[in-house]
């Protein structure tokens, strides 16, 4: 059973490399300025559509094979198989290093596995490629909070919230951290 699993993963990786040759593997986020602007407006009624458009674009690498690796990694995370998720997502970041969502998904898997250093390194790659990635900034805030660095956590959450002010969990984290940093016990 184990040999078949390894063989299947090798086949997926080989297909991914073959299909990806000659194709761009960066996120298809050009032309989304309007959606980012709408999303950043706290009063904009259509923010959910803007957010959905951005997330959909972030999930498309430009290569069906790379998109499949992302899907496999996400499915493994959902199933709680973090080593498999990290393996699929490492193949993705190796073959599509300009695809921010590959780095973001792997950062999530590393975070879930308790590997904060690698998660932070991957978030740095996400933000280098897509500085408007509110999810990566929120993840960075969670890591800093876990490390006890409340000031940096607050800064990361605020940056995330500025890009997408419709995140209740981020808003709650900001409120909690502001109170904690002011010396108010919750």
Tab-separated table of C-alpha atoms in Angstrom:
chain	number	residue	atom	x	y	z
A	1	UNK	CA	0.000	0.000	0.000
A	2	UNK	CA	2.815	2.399	0.934
A	3	UNK	CA	4.675	1.656	-2.337
A	4	UNK	CA	1.563	2.457	-4.343
A	5	UNK	CA	1.109	5.756	-2.483
A	6	UNK	CA	4.698	6.778	-3.231
A	7	UNK	CA	4.326	5.683	-6.855
A	8	UNK	CA	1.109	7.696	-7.227
A	9	UNK	CA	2.791	10.790	-5.792
A	10	UNK	CA	5.721	10.374	-8.183
A	11	UNK	CA	3.319	10.090	-11.098
A	12	UNK	CA	1.461	13.234	-10.032
A	13	UNK	CA	4.750	15.118	-9.657
A	14	UNK	CA	6.035	13.891	-13.039
A	15	UNK	CA	2.806	14.871	-14.773
A	16	UNK	CA	2.924	18.238	-13.026
A	17	UNK	CA	6.451	18.888	-14.267
A	18	UNK	CA	5.671	17.725	-17.798
A	19	UNK	CA	2.446	19.691	-18.164
A	20	UNK	CA	3.926	22.769	-16.521
A	21	UNK	CA	6.812	23.092	-18.979
A	22	UNK	CA	6.336	26.248	-20.977
A	23	UNK	CA	3.333	27.470	-19.011
A	24	UNK	CA	3.244	30.340	-16.560
A	25	UNK	CA	2.729	29.325	-12.958
A	26	UNK	CA	1.984	32.594	-11.252
A	27	UNK	CA	-1.345	33.555	-9.794
A	28	UNK	CA	-3.751	35.157	-12.226
A	29	UNK	CA	-4.292	38.329	-10.199
A	30	UNK	CA	-3.748	40.986	-12.821
A	31	UNK	CA	-6.816	43.107	-13.416
A	32	UNK	CA	-8.190	42.737	-9.887
A	33	UNK	CA	-7.532	46.296	-8.739
A	34	UNK	CA	-11.256	47.076	-8.723
A	35	UNK	CA	-12.022	44.004	-6.599
A	36	UNK	CA	-9.256	44.831	-4.116
A	37	UNK	CA	-10.572	48.391	-3.872
A	38	UNK	CA	-14.147	47.208	-3.350
A	39	UNK	CA	-13.055	44.679	-0.747
A	40	UNK	CA	-11.106	47.309	1.208
A	41	UNK	CA	-14.223	49.495	1.488
A	42	UNK	CA	-15.980	48.555	4.757
A	43	UNK	CA	-19.256	50.002	3.456
A	44	UNK	CA	-19.259	48.278	0.064
A	45	UNK	CA	-22.296	45.982	-0.132
A	46	UNK	CA	-20.798	43.705	-2.802
A	47	UNK	CA	-17.636	42.870	-0.871
A	48	UNK	CA	-18.397	39.122	-0.848
A	49	UNK	CA	-18.336	39.007	-4.633
A	50	UNK	CA	-15.054	40.938	-4.727
A	51	UNK	CA	-13.535	38.600	-2.128
A	52	UNK	CA	-14.726	35.551	-4.053
A	53	UNK	CA	-13.252	36.872	-7.322
A	54	UNK	CA	-9.887	37.452	-5.650
A	55	UNK	CA	-9.838	34.059	-3.953
A	56	UNK	CA	-10.766	32.359	-7.219
A	57	UNK	CA	-7.931	34.158	-9.022
A	58	UNK	CA	-5.495	33.301	-6.233
A	59	UNK	CA	-6.334	29.606	-6.593
A	60	UNK	CA	-5.477	29.524	-10.322
A	61	UNK	CA	-1.806	29.090	-11.100
A	62	UNK	CA	-2.156	29.114	-14.870
A	63	UNK	CA	-1.316	25.399	-15.010
A	64	UNK	CA	-3.831	22.590	-14.545
A	65	UNK	CA	-1.111	20.360	-13.107
A	66	UNK	CA	-0.108	22.936	-10.501
A	67	UNK	CA	-3.748	23.549	-9.633
A	68	UNK	CA	-4.082	19.790	-9.099
A	69	UNK	CA	-1.132	19.807	-6.684
A	70	UNK	CA	-2.781	22.662	-4.769
A	71	UNK	CA	-6.046	20.728	-4.630
A	72	UNK	CA	-4.287	17.558	-3.459
A	73	UNK	CA	-2.447	19.494	-0.753
A	74	UNK	CA	-5.643	21.145	0.452
A	75	UNK	CA	-7.483	17.814	0.468
A	76	UNK	CA	-4.690	16.236	2.511
A	77	UNK	CA	-4.890	19.130	4.997
A	78	UNK	CA	-8.656	18.723	5.230
A	79	UNK	CA	-8.136	15.010	5.921
A	80	UNK	CA	-5.602	15.826	8.634
A	81	UNK	CA	-2.720	14.240	6.706
A	82	UNK	CA	-0.250	17.083	7.197
A	83	UNK	CA	2.871	15.214	5.984
A	84	UNK	CA	1.113	14.423	2.688
A	85	UNK	CA	-0.154	17.998	2.427
A	86	UNK	CA	3.338	19.384	2.954
A	87	UNK	CA	4.717	16.910	0.404
A	88	UNK	CA	2.196	17.907	-2.292
A	89	UNK	CA	2.604	21.601	-1.549
A	90	UNK	CA	6.397	21.353	-1.560
A	91	UNK	CA	6.188	19.815	-5.030
A	92	UNK	CA	3.963	22.740	-5.989
A	93	UNK	CA	6.310	25.421	-4.632
A	94	UNK	CA	9.284	23.659	-6.240
A	95	UNK	CA	7.645	23.637	-9.674
A	96	UNK	CA	5.692	26.905	-9.437
A	97	UNK	CA	7.722	29.218	-7.196
A	98	UNK	CA	5.921	32.303	-8.522
A	99	UNK	CA	2.485	31.013	-7.454
A	100	UNK	CA	1.658	32.724	-4.133
A	101	UNK	CA	-1.175	30.406	-3.155
A	102	UNK	CA	1.138	27.408	-3.217
A	103	UNK	CA	3.325	29.078	-0.606
A	104	UNK	CA	0.271	30.172	1.375
A	105	UNK	CA	-1.223	26.684	1.451
A	106	UNK	CA	2.089	25.186	2.539
A	107	UNK	CA	2.432	27.873	5.231
A	108	UNK	CA	-0.980	26.807	6.513
A	109	UNK	CA	0.053	23.142	6.548
A	110	UNK	CA	3.278	23.978	8.385
A	111	UNK	CA	1.338	26.075	10.904
A	112	UNK	CA	-1.132	23.253	11.481
A	113	UNK	CA	1.848	20.925	12.037
A	114	UNK	CA	3.263	23.328	14.626
A	115	UNK	CA	6.241	24.243	12.449
A	116	UNK	CA	6.165	28.008	12.897
A	117	UNK	CA	9.565	28.810	11.367
A	118	UNK	CA	8.839	27.197	7.994
A	119	UNK	CA	5.331	28.686	8.068
A	120	UNK	CA	6.782	32.174	8.531
A	121	UNK	CA	9.305	31.610	5.729
A	122	UNK	CA	6.501	30.595	3.366
A	123	UNK	CA	4.395	33.600	4.378
A	124	UNK	CA	7.353	35.811	3.492
A	125	UNK	CA	7.291	34.289	0.000
A	126	UNK	CA	3.535	34.842	-0.302
A	127	UNK	CA	3.867	38.500	0.639
A	128	UNK	CA	6.829	38.982	-1.701
A	129	UNK	CA	4.683	37.710	-4.569
A	130	UNK	CA	1.306	39.142	-3.452
A	131	UNK	CA	1.595	41.896	-0.823
A	132	UNK	CA	-2.216	42.199	-0.722
A	133	UNK	CA	-2.705	38.650	0.569
A	134	UNK	CA	-4.804	39.358	3.651
A	135	UNK	CA	-4.917	35.663	4.544
A	136	UNK	CA	-1.136	35.427	4.731
A	137	UNK	CA	-1.023	38.546	6.895
A	138	UNK	CA	-3.668	37.077	9.182
A	139	UNK	CA	-1.666	33.858	9.386
A	140	UNK	CA	1.410	35.869	10.293
A	141	UNK	CA	-0.594	37.523	13.054
A	142	UNK	CA	-1.611	34.110	14.379
A	143	UNK	CA	2.007	32.948	14.413
A	144	UNK	CA	3.215	36.058	16.230
A	145	UNK	CA	0.361	35.670	18.740
A	146	UNK	CA	1.345	32.029	19.325
A	147	UNK	CA	4.928	33.171	19.904
A	148	UNK	CA	3.740	35.742	22.456
A	149	UNK	CA	4.757	38.723	20.305
A	150	UNK	CA	1.534	40.673	20.729
A	151	UNK	CA	2.794	43.906	19.146
A	152	UNK	CA	3.824	42.207	15.899
A	153	UNK	CA	0.669	40.105	15.927
A	154	UNK	CA	-1.415	43.261	16.216
A	155	UNK	CA	0.515	44.898	13.384
A	156	UNK	CA	-0.016	41.898	11.088
A	157	UNK	CA	-3.725	41.672	11.933
A	158	UNK	CA	-4.156	45.401	11.285
A	159	UNK	CA	-2.450	45.075	7.895
A	160	UNK	CA	-4.747	42.163	7.028
A	161	UNK	CA	-7.825	44.053	8.196
A	162	UNK	CA	-6.886	47.121	6.127
A	163	UNK	CA	-7.002	44.951	3.006
A	164	UNK	CA	-10.179	43.110	3.989
A	165	UNK	CA	-12.198	44.760	6.777
A	166	UNK	CA	-14.873	42.046	6.577
A	167	UNK	CA	-12.928	39.478	8.634
A	168	UNK	CA	-14.688	39.199	11.982
A	169	UNK	CA	-12.050	36.874	13.437
A	170	UNK	CA	-9.297	39.351	12.566
A	171	UNK	CA	-11.333	42.223	14.001
A	172	UNK	CA	-11.804	40.238	17.214
A	173	UNK	CA	-8.065	39.501	17.384
A	174	UNK	CA	-7.264	43.197	16.947
A	175	UNK	CA	-9.677	44.168	19.727
A	176	UNK	CA	-8.299	41.486	22.052
A	177	UNK	CA	-4.662	42.394	21.392
A	178	UNK	CA	-5.293	46.127	21.755
A	179	UNK	CA	-6.831	45.482	25.172
A	180	UNK	CA	-4.046	43.123	26.211
A	181	UNK	CA	-1.353	45.578	25.133
A	182	UNK	CA	-3.151	48.335	27.045
A	183	UNK	CA	-3.055	46.148	30.155
A	184	UNK	CA	-6.733	45.231	30.191
A	185	UNK	CA	-7.345	41.587	31.074
A	186	UNK	CA	-10.139	39.916	29.173
